[in-house]
mmCIF file of C-alpha atoms and ligand atoms in Angstrom:
data_model
loop_
_atom_site.group_PDB
_atom_site.id
_atom_site.type_symbol
_atom_site.label_atom_id
_atom_site.label_comp_id
_atom_site.label_asym_id
_atom_site.label_seq_id
_atom_site.Cartn_x
_atom_site.Cartn_y
_atom_site.Cartn_z
ATOM 1 C CA MET A 1 70.644 37.311 51.008
ATOM 2 C CA ALA A 2 67.558 39.211 49.168
ATOM 3 C CA GLU A 3 67.232 42.947 50.407
ATOM 4 C CA SER A 4 64.054 42.234 49.714
ATOM 5 C CA ASP A 5 61.910 39.263 49.864
ATOM 6 C CA THR A 6 57.643 40.323 47.960
ATOM 7 C CA ALA A 7 56.797 38.812 45.192
ATOM 8 C CA SER A 8 55.720 42.632 43.744
ATOM 9 C CA THR A 9 59.284 43.577 44.074
ATOM 10 C CA ALA A 10 60.632 44.817 40.716
ATOM 11 C CA PRO A 11 63.941 43.845 39.490
ATOM 12 C CA ALA A 12 66.598 47.736 39.486
ATOM 13 C CA ALA A 13 68.252 45.936 36.259
ATOM 14 C CA ARG A 14 67.593 42.623 35.056
ATOM 15 C CA PRO A 15 70.526 41.235 33.871
ATOM 16 C CA ALA A 16 70.746 40.211 30.222
ATOM 17 C CA GLN A 17 71.908 36.473 30.790
ATOM 18 C CA ILE A 18 71.947 34.425 33.393
ATOM 19 C CA GLY A 19 74.977 33.639 34.854
ATOM 20 C CA PRO A 20 78.389 34.255 37.408
ATOM 21 C CA GLU A 21 77.251 38.001 37.348
ATOM 22 C CA ALA A 22 73.244 37.929 37.100
ATOM 23 C CA ILE A 23 74.006 35.081 40.364
ATOM 24 C CA ARG A 24 76.467 37.626 42.077
ATOM 25 C CA GLN A 25 74.133 40.742 41.042
ATOM 26 C CA CYS A 26 70.966 38.701 41.848
ATOM 27 C CA GLY A 27 71.841 36.672 44.602
ATOM 28 C CA ASP A 28 72.179 32.881 44.791
ATOM 29 C CA GLY A 29 68.360 32.382 46.020
ATOM 30 C CA GLU A 30 68.654 32.992 50.227
ATOM 31 C CA GLY A 31 65.197 34.407 51.752
ATOM 32 C CA SER A 32 62.490 34.054 53.597
ATOM 33 C CA VAL A 33 60.000 34.208 51.022
ATOM 34 C CA ASP A 34 59.620 31.723 48.427
ATOM 35 C CA VAL A 35 56.505 31.962 47.427
ATOM 36 C CA ASP A 36 57.627 28.552 45.404
ATOM 37 C CA GLY A 37 59.776 26.795 47.377
ATOM 38 C CA ASP A 38 62.333 26.487 44.669
ATOM 39 C CA GLY A 39 65.028 27.655 47.211
ATOM 40 C CA LEU A 40 65.201 30.938 45.336
ATOM 41 C CA SER A 41 63.003 34.055 47.104
ATOM 42 C CA ASP A 42 61.124 36.640 45.246
ATOM 43 C CA ALA A 43 63.082 38.829 44.869
ATOM 44 C CA THR A 44 66.072 36.628 43.960
ATOM 45 C CA GLU A 45 63.819 35.694 41.081
ATOM 46 C CA ASN A 46 62.298 38.353 40.334
ATOM 47 C CA CYS A 47 65.647 39.816 39.950
ATOM 48 C CA LEU A 48 66.543 37.343 37.755
ATOM 49 C CA GLY A 49 63.139 36.979 35.680
ATOM 50 C CA THR A 50 62.763 33.986 36.336
ATOM 51 C CA SER A 51 58.997 32.960 37.862
ATOM 52 C CA PRO A 52 58.272 33.517 41.556
ATOM 53 C CA TYR A 53 55.096 31.158 41.457
ATOM 54 C CA GLU A 54 56.935 28.438 39.148
ATOM 55 C CA ALA A 55 59.905 26.752 40.693
ATOM 56 C CA ASP A 56 60.353 25.509 37.418
ATOM 57 C CA THR A 57 60.606 28.521 34.610
ATOM 58 C CA ASP A 58 61.080 26.795 31.549
ATOM 59 C CA HIS A 59 59.134 23.950 32.652
ATOM 60 C CA ASP A 60 61.902 21.140 31.932
ATOM 61 C CA GLY A 61 62.020 18.948 34.407
ATOM 62 C CA LEU A 62 65.256 20.969 36.789
ATOM 63 C CA SER A 63 63.877 23.304 39.067
ATOM 64 C CA ASP A 64 65.245 27.155 38.637
ATOM 65 C CA LYS A 65 67.262 26.764 41.758
ATOM 66 C CA ALA A 66 68.943 23.601 40.722
ATOM 67 C CA GLU A 67 69.784 24.851 37.092
ATOM 68 C CA ILE A 68 72.005 28.170 37.957
ATOM 69 C CA THR A 69 73.363 26.227 40.642
ATOM 70 C CA PRO A 70 76.934 26.442 38.961
ATOM 71 C CA LEU A 71 78.293 22.696 37.593
ATOM 72 C CA ASN A 72 81.848 22.506 38.032
ATOM 73 C CA PHE A 73 83.271 19.867 35.912
ATOM 74 C CA GLY A 74 85.916 19.353 34.166
ATOM 75 C CA GLY A 75 87.587 22.097 35.968
ATOM 76 C CA GLN A 76 85.242 24.791 34.656
ATOM 77 C CA ASN A 77 81.795 26.167 36.286
ATOM 78 C CA TRP A 78 79.022 25.477 33.613
ATOM 79 C CA TYR A 79 75.738 27.884 33.602
ATOM 80 C CA SER A 80 72.620 26.980 32.225
ATOM 81 C CA ASP A 81 69.271 28.669 31.587
ATOM 82 C CA PRO A 82 66.549 28.739 33.560
ATOM 83 C CA LEU A 83 64.630 30.313 31.032
ATOM 84 C CA SER A 84 65.670 27.825 28.140
ATOM 85 C CA ALA A 85 64.081 24.424 28.012
ATOM 86 C CA ASP A 86 67.033 24.478 26.126
ATOM 87 C CA THR A 87 70.194 25.969 26.603
ATOM 88 C CA ASN A 88 72.281 24.733 24.141
ATOM 89 C CA HIS A 89 69.460 25.412 21.320
ATOM 90 C CA ASP A 90 70.804 21.389 20.132
ATOM 91 C CA GLY A 91 67.272 20.445 20.244
ATOM 92 C CA LEU A 92 67.471 17.865 23.699
ATOM 93 C CA PRO A 93 65.796 19.810 27.005
ATOM 94 C CA ASP A 94 68.025 20.151 29.194
ATOM 95 C CA GLY A 95 66.538 17.463 31.156
ATOM 96 C CA THR A 96 66.998 14.862 29.123
ATOM 97 C CA GLU A 97 70.467 15.758 28.900
ATOM 98 C CA TRP A 98 71.282 16.396 32.951
ATOM 99 C CA PRO A 99 71.993 13.174 34.587
ATOM 100 C CA THR A 100 69.362 11.004 36.911
ATOM 101 C CA SER A 101 72.022 11.868 38.988
ATOM 102 C CA ALA A 102 71.338 15.547 39.085
ATOM 103 C CA GLY A 103 67.387 14.943 38.324
ATOM 104 C CA GLY A 104 67.197 14.711 34.221
ATOM 105 C CA THR A 105 67.576 11.388 32.685
ATOM 106 C CA ALA A 106 70.305 10.371 30.775
ATOM 107 C CA ALA A 107 73.210 7.927 32.096
ATOM 108 C CA SER A 108 75.688 10.809 32.668
ATOM 109 C CA TRP A 109 77.050 13.609 32.355
ATOM 110 C CA ASP A 110 79.599 13.202 29.021
ATOM 111 C CA PRO A 111 78.920 9.818 27.307
ATOM 112 C CA ASP A 112 81.885 10.376 25.123
ATOM 113 C CA GLY A 113 85.018 11.674 27.759
ATOM 114 C CA ASP A 114 85.563 15.686 26.021
ATOM 115 C CA GLY A 115 85.056 17.325 28.646
ATOM 116 C CA VAL A 116 82.221 19.156 27.889
ATOM 117 C CA PRO A 117 78.708 18.254 29.482
ATOM 118 C CA ASN A 118 75.649 16.984 27.443
ATOM 119 C CA PRO A 119 73.380 20.575 28.150
ATOM 120 C CA TRP A 120 76.663 21.864 26.537
ATOM 121 C CA ASP A 121 78.089 19.596 24.190
ATOM 122 C CA ALA A 122 75.768 19.724 20.899
ATOM 123 C CA ASP A 123 77.239 15.918 20.234
ATOM 124 C CA ASN A 124 76.244 13.918 23.239
ATOM 125 C CA ASP A 125 78.218 11.084 21.934
ATOM 126 C CA GLY A 126 81.186 11.932 19.513
ATOM 127 C CA ASP A 127 79.993 10.381 16.742
ATOM 128 C CA GLY A 128 79.968 13.351 14.817
ATOM 129 C CA VAL A 129 76.098 13.088 14.850
ATOM 130 C CA ALA A 130 74.861 17.033 15.885
ATOM 131 C CA ASP A 131 72.495 15.893 18.935
ATOM 132 C CA ARG A 132 68.861 16.808 16.863
ATOM 133 C CA ASP A 133 69.900 14.680 13.925
ATOM 134 C CA ASP A 134 70.952 12.120 16.337
ATOM 135 C CA LEU A 135 68.556 8.805 17.158
ATOM 136 C CA SER A 136 70.407 7.873 20.346
ATOM 137 C CA PRO A 137 72.051 11.052 21.217
ATOM 138 C CA PHE A 138 73.382 9.196 24.481
ATOM 139 C CA SER A 139 74.943 6.122 22.335
ATOM 140 C CA ALA A 140 78.272 5.180 19.927
ATOM 141 C CA MET A 141 78.144 2.504 17.820
ATOM 142 C CA THR A 142 81.597 1.773 16.417
ATOM 143 C CA PRO A 143 81.110 0.532 12.441
ATOM 144 C CA GLN A 144 80.246 -2.879 11.664
ATOM 145 C CA ALA A 145 80.075 -4.638 8.033
ATOM 146 C CA SER A 146 76.111 -5.979 9.170
ATOM 147 C CA LEU A 147 74.277 -5.144 11.760
ATOM 148 C CA ASN A 148 71.307 -7.730 12.617
ATOM 149 C CA LEU A 149 67.848 -7.264 14.293
ATOM 150 C CA ARG A 150 65.897 -9.584 15.734
ATOM 151 C CA LEU A 151 61.976 -8.890 16.936
ATOM 152 C CA TRP A 152 62.173 -10.128 20.392
ATOM 153 C CA SER A 153 58.346 -11.208 19.886
ATOM 154 C CA GLN A 154 56.829 -11.909 16.758
ATOM 155 C CA PRO A 155 53.875 -9.539 15.403
ATOM 156 C CA SER A 156 50.594 -11.477 14.640
ATOM 157 C CA SER A 157 49.189 -11.904 11.297
ATOM 158 C CA GLY A 158 49.529 -9.188 9.148
ATOM 159 C CA GLU A 159 50.073 -6.499 11.605
ATOM 160 C CA TYR A 160 53.110 -4.334 10.925
ATOM 161 C CA VAL A 161 56.534 -3.740 13.296
ATOM 162 C CA TYR A 162 57.744 0.022 12.188
ATOM 163 C CA LEU A 163 61.543 0.321 12.624
ATOM 164 C CA THR A 164 63.582 3.553 12.236
ATOM 165 C CA PHE A 165 67.470 3.591 12.499
ATOM 166 C CA GLN A 166 70.294 5.345 11.133
ATOM 167 C CA VAL A 167 73.775 4.345 9.164
ATOM 168 C CA ARG A 168 76.507 6.066 7.971
ATOM 169 C CA PRO A 169 79.529 4.738 6.447
ATOM 170 C CA ALA A 170 81.958 5.235 8.524
ATOM 171 C CA ASN A 171 83.609 7.536 6.087
ATOM 172 C CA PRO A 172 81.494 10.256 5.473
ATOM 173 C CA ASP A 173 83.595 11.677 2.470
ATOM 174 C CA HIS A 174 81.426 8.049 0.418
ATOM 175 C CA LEU A 175 77.958 9.566 0.754
ATOM 176 C CA ARG A 176 79.378 13.051 -1.155
ATOM 177 C CA TYR A 177 77.998 12.263 -3.785
ATOM 178 C CA GLY A 178 73.950 10.803 -2.565
ATOM 179 C CA ALA A 179 71.081 12.774 -3.647
ATOM 180 C CA VAL A 180 73.013 15.474 -5.806
ATOM 181 C CA ARG A 181 72.775 15.490 -9.951
ATOM 182 C CA LEU A 182 75.532 15.216 -11.713
ATOM 183 C CA ASP A 183 75.572 16.111 -15.473
ATOM 184 C CA TRP A 184 76.310 12.916 -17.997
ATOM 185 C CA PRO A 185 79.393 13.131 -21.340
ATOM 186 C CA HIS A 186 77.503 13.413 -24.325
ATOM 187 C CA ASP A 187 77.071 9.735 -24.695
ATOM 188 C CA GLU A 188 75.431 7.617 -27.226
ATOM 189 C CA ASP A 189 76.443 4.046 -27.614
ATOM 190 C CA GLY A 190 76.951 3.462 -23.650
ATOM 191 C CA THR A 191 74.163 1.618 -21.806
ATOM 192 C CA ILE A 192 72.742 5.243 -20.149
ATOM 193 C CA ARG A 193 72.645 7.531 -23.554
ATOM 194 C CA ASP A 194 72.827 11.304 -22.745
ATOM 195 C CA LEU A 195 72.022 12.631 -27.114
ATOM 196 C CA GLU A 196 70.559 16.203 -25.354
ATOM 197 C CA ASP A 197 73.172 17.610 -23.545
ATOM 198 C CA ALA A 198 70.353 19.893 -22.048
ATOM 199 C CA GLY A 199 72.427 21.266 -19.016
ATOM 200 C CA PRO A 200 75.200 21.012 -16.148
ATOM 201 C CA ASN A 201 73.908 18.139 -13.992
ATOM 202 C CA ASP A 202 70.914 17.421 -15.088
ATOM 203 C CA ASP A 203 70.866 13.481 -15.584
ATOM 204 C CA VAL A 204 71.968 11.427 -13.140
ATOM 205 C CA VAL A 205 70.429 11.463 -9.017
ATOM 206 C CA ILE A 206 72.872 8.508 -6.568
ATOM 207 C CA TYR A 207 70.971 6.931 -3.905
ATOM 208 C CA PRO A 208 72.446 5.417 -1.124
ATOM 209 C CA LEU A 209 70.872 1.777 -0.565
ATOM 210 C CA LEU A 210 70.879 -0.585 2.230
ATOM 211 C CA GLU A 211 70.979 -4.128 1.388
ATOM 212 C CA VAL A 212 69.305 -6.511 3.494
ATOM 213 C CA LEU A 213 68.783 -10.478 3.701
ATOM 214 C CA ALA A 214 65.222 -10.921 5.059
ATOM 215 C CA ASN A 215 63.411 -14.227 6.283
ATOM 216 C CA THR A 216 59.881 -13.556 4.161
ATOM 217 C CA LEU A 217 59.911 -11.337 1.428
ATOM 218 C CA PRO A 218 57.224 -8.097 0.757
ATOM 219 C CA THR A 219 54.116 -8.502 -0.849
ATOM 220 C CA GLU A 220 54.451 -6.788 -4.411
ATOM 221 C CA THR A 221 52.572 -3.970 -3.057
ATOM 222 C CA GLU A 222 55.077 -3.188 -0.331
ATOM 223 C CA THR A 223 58.162 -3.995 -2.628
ATOM 224 C CA ALA A 224 56.030 -1.046 -5.209
ATOM 225 C CA TYR A 225 55.995 1.690 -2.030
ATOM 226 C CA TYR A 226 58.673 1.538 -0.024
ATOM 227 C CA GLN A 227 61.236 0.934 -3.892
ATOM 228 C CA ILE A 228 62.216 -2.359 -2.022
ATOM 229 C CA THR A 229 64.479 -4.323 -5.144
ATOM 230 C CA HIS A 230 64.663 -8.339 -5.316
ATOM 231 C CA LEU A 231 68.583 -8.855 -5.724
ATOM 232 C CA PRO A 232 69.337 -12.443 -7.387
ATOM 233 C CA ASN A 233 71.395 -14.528 -4.001
ATOM 234 C CA THR A 234 72.298 -17.957 -3.475
ATOM 235 C CA ASP A 235 71.853 -17.428 0.333
ATOM 236 C CA PRO A 236 68.612 -19.113 1.159
ATOM 237 C CA ARG A 237 67.351 -15.972 2.994
ATOM 238 C CA ASP A 238 65.804 -13.435 0.312
ATOM 239 C CA GLN A 239 68.303 -10.624 -0.320
ATOM 240 C CA ILE A 240 66.078 -7.009 -0.522
ATOM 241 C CA SER A 241 67.758 -3.574 -1.374
ATOM 242 C CA ILE A 242 65.834 -0.464 0.091
ATOM 243 C CA SER A 243 66.223 3.104 -0.561
ATOM 244 C CA LEU A 244 68.351 4.945 2.302
ATOM 245 C CA TYR A 245 66.990 8.920 3.318
ATOM 246 C CA LEU A 246 69.110 11.590 3.454
ATOM 247 C CA VAL A 247 69.450 13.627 7.117
ATOM 248 C CA PRO A 248 71.358 17.097 6.488
ATOM 249 C CA ALA A 249 73.731 16.989 9.064
ATOM 250 C CA ALA A 250 73.792 19.893 11.646
ATOM 251 C CA LEU A 251 78.205 19.409 11.929
ATOM 252 C CA ALA A 252 80.502 20.093 9.752
ATOM 253 C CA GLY A 253 81.407 16.424 8.548
ATOM 254 C CA GLY A 254 78.198 14.615 10.128
HETATM 255 CA CA1 CA B 1 61.325 30.831 44.741
HETATM 256 CA CA1 CA B 2 64.033 24.323 34.526
HETATM 257 CA CA1 CA B 3 70.811 20.603 24.846
HETATM 258 CA CA1 CA B 4 75.950 12.154 17.658
#
């Protein structure tokens, strides 16, 4: 398909963005000289701007040929960028968002069924938490009143197991006061008093807490270090509260 097949062929005009027009201009790769063996001729790669010496120019796990081959999904053609490891700039490389059936590592093209395949979707699982903030970007949980965590193997004595997880209120609006400084009205009698009225929004900061029922109470050192509060309760397990750290949401309303 290419007119010339030498790696030294300079492109007359490189397309600004790789898409249908670029593929029309440069061809889709057939040719006799394909130094890196990725299915795109050297001439086509010189025209597109991909490397004729590397099968995967942007090192995202997908060959240049795979990336310029349009994906027909949901009634339209989608074009990946072989010059960017993260086509939609959502923090997940294309190879992570591509499904295993097409050479990537994701379970499917579109887990939330919104018609937008992962490599072009900023929120793959549609839970309102953007991929770049989401610890589990391919699966959404329905709201639950409580969650059980169980270790399948017991750590050795003195050994720590660190867990990182995200929690989110069913209604994200309930976090609107989280870690925001608020003003306390002038009050000389209440449990919380504000006598000096020095300025607006300088008195109170509200942090969300996670209530945990645990079989083992943290040590005093751990309690102080992690700002853990022991709460009185009637359950045979210990009830503690742990401060949550807010993750700034990248999506509006997230
Ligand atoms: Ca090639
Ligand atoms: Ca690639
Ligand atoms: Ca991405
Ligand atoms: Ca998400």
